[in-house]
PDB file of C-alpha atoms in Angstrom:
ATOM      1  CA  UNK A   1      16.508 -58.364  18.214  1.00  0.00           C
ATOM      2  CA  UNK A   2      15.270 -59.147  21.920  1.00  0.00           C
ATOM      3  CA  UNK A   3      19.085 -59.414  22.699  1.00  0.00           C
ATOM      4  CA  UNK A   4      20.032 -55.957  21.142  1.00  0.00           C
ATOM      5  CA  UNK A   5      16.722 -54.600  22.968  1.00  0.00           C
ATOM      6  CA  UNK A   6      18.345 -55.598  26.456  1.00  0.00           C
ATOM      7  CA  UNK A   7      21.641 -54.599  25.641  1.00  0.00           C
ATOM      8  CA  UNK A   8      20.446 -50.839  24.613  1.00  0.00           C
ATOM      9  CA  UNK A   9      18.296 -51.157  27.584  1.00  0.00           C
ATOM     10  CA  UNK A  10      20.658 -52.673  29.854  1.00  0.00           C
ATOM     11  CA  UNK A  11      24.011 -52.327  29.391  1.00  0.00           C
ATOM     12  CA  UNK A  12      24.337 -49.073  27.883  1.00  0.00           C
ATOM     13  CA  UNK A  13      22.472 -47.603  30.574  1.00  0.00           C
ATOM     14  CA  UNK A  14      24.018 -49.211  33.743  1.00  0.00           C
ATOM     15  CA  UNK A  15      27.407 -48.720  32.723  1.00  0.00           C
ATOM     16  CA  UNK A  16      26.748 -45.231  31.092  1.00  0.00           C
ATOM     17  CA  UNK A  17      24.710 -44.168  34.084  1.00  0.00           C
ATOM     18  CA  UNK A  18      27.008 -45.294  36.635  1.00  0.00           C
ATOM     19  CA  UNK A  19      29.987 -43.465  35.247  1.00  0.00           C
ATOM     20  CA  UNK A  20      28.181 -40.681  34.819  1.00  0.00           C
ATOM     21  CA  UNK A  21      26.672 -40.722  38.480  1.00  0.00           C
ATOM     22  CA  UNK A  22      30.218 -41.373  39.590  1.00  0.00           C
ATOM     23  CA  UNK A  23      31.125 -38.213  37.624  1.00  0.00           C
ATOM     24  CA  UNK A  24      28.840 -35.705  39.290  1.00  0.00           C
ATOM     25  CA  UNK A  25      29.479 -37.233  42.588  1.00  0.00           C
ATOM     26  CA  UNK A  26      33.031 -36.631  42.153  1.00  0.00           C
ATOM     27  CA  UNK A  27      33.183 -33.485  40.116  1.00  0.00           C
ATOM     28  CA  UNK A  28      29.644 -32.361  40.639  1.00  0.00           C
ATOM     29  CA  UNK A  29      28.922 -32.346  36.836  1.00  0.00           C
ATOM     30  CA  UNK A  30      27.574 -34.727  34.462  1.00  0.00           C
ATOM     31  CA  UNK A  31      31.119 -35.273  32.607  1.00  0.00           C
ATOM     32  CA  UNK A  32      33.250 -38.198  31.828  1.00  0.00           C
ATOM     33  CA  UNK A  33      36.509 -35.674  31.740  1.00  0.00           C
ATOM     34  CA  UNK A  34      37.198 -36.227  35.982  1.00  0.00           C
ATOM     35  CA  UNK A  35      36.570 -40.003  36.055  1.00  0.00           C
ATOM     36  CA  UNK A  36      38.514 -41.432  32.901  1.00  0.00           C
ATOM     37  CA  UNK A  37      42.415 -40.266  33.090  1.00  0.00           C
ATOM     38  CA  UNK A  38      43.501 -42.812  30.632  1.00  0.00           C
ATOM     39  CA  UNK A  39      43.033 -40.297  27.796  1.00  0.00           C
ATOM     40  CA  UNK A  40      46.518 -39.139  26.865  1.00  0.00           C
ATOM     41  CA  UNK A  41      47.679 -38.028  23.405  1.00  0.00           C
ATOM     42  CA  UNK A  42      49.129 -40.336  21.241  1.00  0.00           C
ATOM     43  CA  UNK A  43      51.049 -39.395  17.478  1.00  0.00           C
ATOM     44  CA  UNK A  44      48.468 -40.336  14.956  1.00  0.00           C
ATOM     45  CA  UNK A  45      50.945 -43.010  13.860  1.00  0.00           C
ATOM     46  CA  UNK A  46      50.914 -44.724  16.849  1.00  0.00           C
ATOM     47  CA  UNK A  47      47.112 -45.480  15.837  1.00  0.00           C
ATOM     48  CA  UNK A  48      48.413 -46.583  12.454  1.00  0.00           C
ATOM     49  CA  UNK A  49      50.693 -49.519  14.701  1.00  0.00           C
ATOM     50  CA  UNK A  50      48.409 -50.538  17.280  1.00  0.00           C
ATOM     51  CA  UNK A  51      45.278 -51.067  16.226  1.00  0.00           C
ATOM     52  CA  UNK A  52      46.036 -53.191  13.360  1.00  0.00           C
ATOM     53  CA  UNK A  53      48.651 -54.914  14.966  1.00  0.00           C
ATOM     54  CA  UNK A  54      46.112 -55.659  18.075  1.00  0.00           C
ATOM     55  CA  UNK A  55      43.416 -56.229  15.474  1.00  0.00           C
ATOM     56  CA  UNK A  56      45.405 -58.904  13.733  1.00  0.00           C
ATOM     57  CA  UNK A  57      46.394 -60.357  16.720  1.00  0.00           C
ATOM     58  CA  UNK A  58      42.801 -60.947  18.368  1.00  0.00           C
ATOM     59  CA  UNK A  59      41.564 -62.566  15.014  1.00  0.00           C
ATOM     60  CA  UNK A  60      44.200 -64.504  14.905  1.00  0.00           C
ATOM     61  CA  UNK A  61      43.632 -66.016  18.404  1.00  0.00           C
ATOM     62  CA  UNK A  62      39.902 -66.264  17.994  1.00  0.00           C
ATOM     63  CA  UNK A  63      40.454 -68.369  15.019  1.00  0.00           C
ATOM     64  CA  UNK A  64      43.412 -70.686  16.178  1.00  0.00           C
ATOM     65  CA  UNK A  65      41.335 -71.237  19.582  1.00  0.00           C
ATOM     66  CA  UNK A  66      37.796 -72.033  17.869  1.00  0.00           C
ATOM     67  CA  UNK A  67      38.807 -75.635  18.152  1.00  0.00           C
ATOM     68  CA  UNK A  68      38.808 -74.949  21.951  1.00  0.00           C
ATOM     69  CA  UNK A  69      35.431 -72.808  22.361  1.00  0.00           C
ATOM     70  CA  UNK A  70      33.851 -75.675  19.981  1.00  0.00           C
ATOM     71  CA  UNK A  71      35.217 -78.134  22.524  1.00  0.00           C
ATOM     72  CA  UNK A  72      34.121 -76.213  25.524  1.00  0.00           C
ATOM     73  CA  UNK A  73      30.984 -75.579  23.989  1.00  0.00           C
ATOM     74  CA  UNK A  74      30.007 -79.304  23.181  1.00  0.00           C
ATOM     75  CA  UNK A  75      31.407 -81.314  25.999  1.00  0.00           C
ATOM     76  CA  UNK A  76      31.028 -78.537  28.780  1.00  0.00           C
ATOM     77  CA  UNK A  77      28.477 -75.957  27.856  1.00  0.00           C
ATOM     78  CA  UNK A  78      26.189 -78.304  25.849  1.00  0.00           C
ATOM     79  CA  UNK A  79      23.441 -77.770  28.682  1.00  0.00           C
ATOM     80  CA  UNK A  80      23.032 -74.192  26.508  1.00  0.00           C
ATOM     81  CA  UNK A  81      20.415 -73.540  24.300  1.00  0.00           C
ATOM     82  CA  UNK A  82      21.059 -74.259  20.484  1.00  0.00           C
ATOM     83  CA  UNK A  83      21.007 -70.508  19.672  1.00  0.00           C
ATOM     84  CA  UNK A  84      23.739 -69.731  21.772  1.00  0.00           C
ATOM     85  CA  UNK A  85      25.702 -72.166  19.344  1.00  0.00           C
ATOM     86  CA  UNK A  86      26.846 -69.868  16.782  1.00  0.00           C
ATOM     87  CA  UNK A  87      27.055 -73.033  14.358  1.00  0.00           C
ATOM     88  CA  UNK A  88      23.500 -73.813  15.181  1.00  0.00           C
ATOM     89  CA  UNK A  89      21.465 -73.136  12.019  1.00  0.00           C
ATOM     90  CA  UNK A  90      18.574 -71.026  13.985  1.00  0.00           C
ATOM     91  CA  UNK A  91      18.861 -68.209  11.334  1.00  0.00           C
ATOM     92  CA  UNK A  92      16.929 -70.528   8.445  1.00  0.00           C
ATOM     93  CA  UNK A  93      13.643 -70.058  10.471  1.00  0.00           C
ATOM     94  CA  UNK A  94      13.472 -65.750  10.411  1.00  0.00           C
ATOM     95  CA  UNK A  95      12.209 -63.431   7.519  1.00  0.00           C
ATOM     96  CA  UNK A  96      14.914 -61.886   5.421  1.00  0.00           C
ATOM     97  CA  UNK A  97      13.005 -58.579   6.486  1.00  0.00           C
ATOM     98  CA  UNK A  98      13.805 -59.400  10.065  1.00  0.00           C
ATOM     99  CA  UNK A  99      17.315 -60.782   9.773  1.00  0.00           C
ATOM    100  CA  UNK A 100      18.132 -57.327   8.053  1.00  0.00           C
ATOM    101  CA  UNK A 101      16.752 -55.258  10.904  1.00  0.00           C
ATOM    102  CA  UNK A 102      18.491 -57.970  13.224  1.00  0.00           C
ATOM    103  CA  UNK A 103      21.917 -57.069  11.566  1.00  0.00           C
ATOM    104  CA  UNK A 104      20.930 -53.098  11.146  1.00  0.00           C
ATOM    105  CA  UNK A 105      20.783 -53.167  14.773  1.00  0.00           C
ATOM    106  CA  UNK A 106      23.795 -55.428  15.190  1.00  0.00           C
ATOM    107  CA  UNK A 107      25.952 -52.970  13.519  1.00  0.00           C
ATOM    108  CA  UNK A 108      24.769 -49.946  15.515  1.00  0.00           C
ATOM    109  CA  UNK A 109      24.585 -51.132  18.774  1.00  0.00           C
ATOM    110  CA  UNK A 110      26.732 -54.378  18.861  1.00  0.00           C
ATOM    111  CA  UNK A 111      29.260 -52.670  16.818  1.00  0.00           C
ATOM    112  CA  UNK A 112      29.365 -49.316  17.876  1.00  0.00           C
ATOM    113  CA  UNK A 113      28.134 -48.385  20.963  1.00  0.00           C
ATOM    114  CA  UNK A 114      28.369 -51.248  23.322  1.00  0.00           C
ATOM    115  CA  UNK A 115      32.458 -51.520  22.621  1.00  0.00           C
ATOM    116  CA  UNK A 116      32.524 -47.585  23.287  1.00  0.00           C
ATOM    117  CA  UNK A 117      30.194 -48.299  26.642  1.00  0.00           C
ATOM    118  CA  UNK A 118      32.378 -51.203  27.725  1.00  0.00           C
ATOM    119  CA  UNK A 119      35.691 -49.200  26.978  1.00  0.00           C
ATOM    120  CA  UNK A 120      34.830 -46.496  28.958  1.00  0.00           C
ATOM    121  CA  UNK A 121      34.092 -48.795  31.400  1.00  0.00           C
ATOM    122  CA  UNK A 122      36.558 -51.508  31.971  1.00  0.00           C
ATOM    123  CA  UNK A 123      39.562 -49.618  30.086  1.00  0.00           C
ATOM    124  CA  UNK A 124      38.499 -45.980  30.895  1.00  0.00           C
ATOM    125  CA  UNK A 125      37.004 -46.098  34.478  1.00  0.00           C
ATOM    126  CA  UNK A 126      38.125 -49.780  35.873  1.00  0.00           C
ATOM    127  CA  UNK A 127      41.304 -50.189  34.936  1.00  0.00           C
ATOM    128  CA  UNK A 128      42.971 -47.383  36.733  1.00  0.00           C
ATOM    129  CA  UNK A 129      40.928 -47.980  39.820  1.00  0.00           C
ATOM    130  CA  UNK A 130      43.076 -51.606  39.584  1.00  0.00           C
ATOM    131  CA  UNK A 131      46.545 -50.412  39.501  1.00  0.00           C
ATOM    132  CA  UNK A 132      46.962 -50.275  42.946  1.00  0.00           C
ATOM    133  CA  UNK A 133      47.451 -54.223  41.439  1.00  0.00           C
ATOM    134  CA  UNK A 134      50.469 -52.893  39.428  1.00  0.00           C
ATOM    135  CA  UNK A 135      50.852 -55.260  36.587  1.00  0.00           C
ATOM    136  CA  UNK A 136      48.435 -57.830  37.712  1.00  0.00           C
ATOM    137  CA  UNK A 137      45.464 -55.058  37.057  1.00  0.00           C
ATOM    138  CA  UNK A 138      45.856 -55.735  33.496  1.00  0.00           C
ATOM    139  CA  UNK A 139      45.045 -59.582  33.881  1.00  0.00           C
ATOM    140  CA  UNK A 140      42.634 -58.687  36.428  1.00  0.00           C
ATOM    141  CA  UNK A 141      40.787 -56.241  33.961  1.00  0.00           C
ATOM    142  CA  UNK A 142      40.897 -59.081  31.271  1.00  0.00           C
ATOM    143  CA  UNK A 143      39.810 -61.368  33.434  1.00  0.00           C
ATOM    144  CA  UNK A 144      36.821 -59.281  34.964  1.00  0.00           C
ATOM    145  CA  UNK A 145      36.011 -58.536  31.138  1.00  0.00           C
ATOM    146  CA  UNK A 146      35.370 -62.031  30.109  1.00  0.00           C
ATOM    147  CA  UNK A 147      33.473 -62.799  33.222  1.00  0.00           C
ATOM    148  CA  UNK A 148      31.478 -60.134  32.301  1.00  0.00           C
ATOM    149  CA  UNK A 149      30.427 -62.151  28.742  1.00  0.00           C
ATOM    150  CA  UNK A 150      28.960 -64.415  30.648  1.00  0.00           C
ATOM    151  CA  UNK A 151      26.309 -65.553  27.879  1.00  0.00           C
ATOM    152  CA  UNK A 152      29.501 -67.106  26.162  1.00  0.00           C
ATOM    153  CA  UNK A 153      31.841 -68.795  29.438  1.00  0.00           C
ATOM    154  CA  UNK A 154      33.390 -71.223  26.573  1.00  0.00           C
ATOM    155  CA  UNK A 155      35.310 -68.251  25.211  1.00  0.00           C
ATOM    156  CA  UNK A 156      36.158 -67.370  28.574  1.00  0.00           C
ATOM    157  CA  UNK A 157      40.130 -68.637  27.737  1.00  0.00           C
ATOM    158  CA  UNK A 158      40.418 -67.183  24.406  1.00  0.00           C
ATOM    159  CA  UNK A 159      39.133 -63.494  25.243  1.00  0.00           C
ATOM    160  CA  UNK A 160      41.722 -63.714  27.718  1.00  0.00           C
ATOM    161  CA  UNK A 161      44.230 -64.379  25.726  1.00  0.00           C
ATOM    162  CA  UNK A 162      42.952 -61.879  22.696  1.00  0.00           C
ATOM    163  CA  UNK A 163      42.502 -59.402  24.937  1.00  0.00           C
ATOM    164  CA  UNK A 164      45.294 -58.885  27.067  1.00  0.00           C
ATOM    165  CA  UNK A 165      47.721 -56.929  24.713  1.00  0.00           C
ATOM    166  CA  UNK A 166      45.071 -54.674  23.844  1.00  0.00           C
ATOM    167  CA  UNK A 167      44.406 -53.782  27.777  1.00  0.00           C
ATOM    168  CA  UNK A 168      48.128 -53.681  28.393  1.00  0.00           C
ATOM    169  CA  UNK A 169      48.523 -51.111  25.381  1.00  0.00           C
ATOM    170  CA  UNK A 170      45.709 -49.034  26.943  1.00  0.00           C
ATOM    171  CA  UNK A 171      47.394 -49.636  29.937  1.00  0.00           C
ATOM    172  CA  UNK A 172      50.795 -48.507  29.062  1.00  0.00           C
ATOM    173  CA  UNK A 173      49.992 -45.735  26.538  1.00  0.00           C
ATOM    174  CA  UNK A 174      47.160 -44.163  29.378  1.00  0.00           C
ATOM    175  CA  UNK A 175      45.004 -44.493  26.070  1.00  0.00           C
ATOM    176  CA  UNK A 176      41.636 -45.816  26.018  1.00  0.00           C
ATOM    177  CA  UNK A 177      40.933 -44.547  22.264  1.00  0.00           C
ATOM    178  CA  UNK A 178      43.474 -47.267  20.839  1.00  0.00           C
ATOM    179  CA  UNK A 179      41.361 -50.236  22.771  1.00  0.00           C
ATOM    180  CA  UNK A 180      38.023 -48.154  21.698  1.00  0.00           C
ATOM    181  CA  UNK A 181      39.104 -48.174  18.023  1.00  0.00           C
ATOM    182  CA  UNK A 182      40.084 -51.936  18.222  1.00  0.00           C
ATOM    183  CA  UNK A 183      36.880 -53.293  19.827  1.00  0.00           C
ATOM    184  CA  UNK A 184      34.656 -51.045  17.711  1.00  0.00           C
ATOM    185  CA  UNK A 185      36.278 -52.665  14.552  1.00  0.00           C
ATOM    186  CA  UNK A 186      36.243 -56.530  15.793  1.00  0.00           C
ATOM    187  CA  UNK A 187      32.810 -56.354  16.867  1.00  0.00           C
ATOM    188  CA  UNK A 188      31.880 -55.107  13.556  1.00  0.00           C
ATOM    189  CA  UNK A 189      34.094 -57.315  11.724  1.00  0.00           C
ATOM    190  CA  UNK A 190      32.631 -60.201  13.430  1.00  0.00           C
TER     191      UNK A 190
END
């Protein structure tokens, strides 16, 4: 709970806010229309490819590289606290009345509106700013957005690696609803 508190707090703020100021300092209203230009039309279909496909893959790479976070995590990051450990039983020790409110809030901020927040963000705002980069400002992007989960650096490698084809489809397509629809539906798969 105190970790969805500071991200609704936090996160959602800062990044929402800072577009936003960037907006009306740019376009002199409150509007994300003049700041995000990755927003083109795609068929419907197109949805119906990607975001499975991209789903599928980024499960798929979380679980064959578990081995290596577990790894990481043991041998590199072991100086973190047991909670961070999502193996650690820490769970045992709450109220079922405040592991439900814990997941309530899970699903509506974790799995909704932080991946729409950090879309807009890295994929919607940052990534174009990078493409003076040309193709590098897709790795850069990745690489920026695992930084940026820096309360997990031992799955630093494998978001990298999940990642990637999702910001190079957002990338290429000028879409940032494909990589929205994707990270909304892995964070609340997971």
């Amino acid at each position: 709970m105190a970790l969805n508190l500071a991200l609704f707090l936090s996160i959602v703020p800062v990044q929402l806010g800072l577009l936003l100021y960037t907006a009306k300092k740019q376009t002199g209203r409150f509007t994300l229309e003049g700041i995000l230009p990755y927003r083109q039309k795609l068929p419907l279909r197109q949805y119906f490819i990607w975001v499975p496909a991209l789903l599928g893959w980024i499960i798929l790479v979380f679980f064959l590289l578990e081995p290596v976070g577990n790894y990481l995590l043991e041998y590199v990051f072991n100086f973190f606290p047991a909670g961070f450990n999502p193996a650690a039983d820490v769970l045992s020790r709450y109220s079922s009345g405040m592991l439900l409110a814990s997941w309530a809030s899970d699903l509506i901020l974790l799995g909704i509106f932080v991946p729409i927040v950090e879309e807009l963000y890295f994929r919607g705002y940052l990534l174009p700013r990078l493409s003076r980069y040309r193709g590098a400002s897709v790795f850069i992007n990745v690489v920026l957005f695992a930084v940026y989960h820096f309360f997990s650096p031992w799955m630093a490698i494998t978001r990298i690696i999940a990642i990637f084809p999702m910001c190079f489809i957002v990338w290429r397509t000028k879409n940032i609803y494909v990589g929205m629809a994707v990270h909304v539906l892995l964070n609340l798969i997971s």
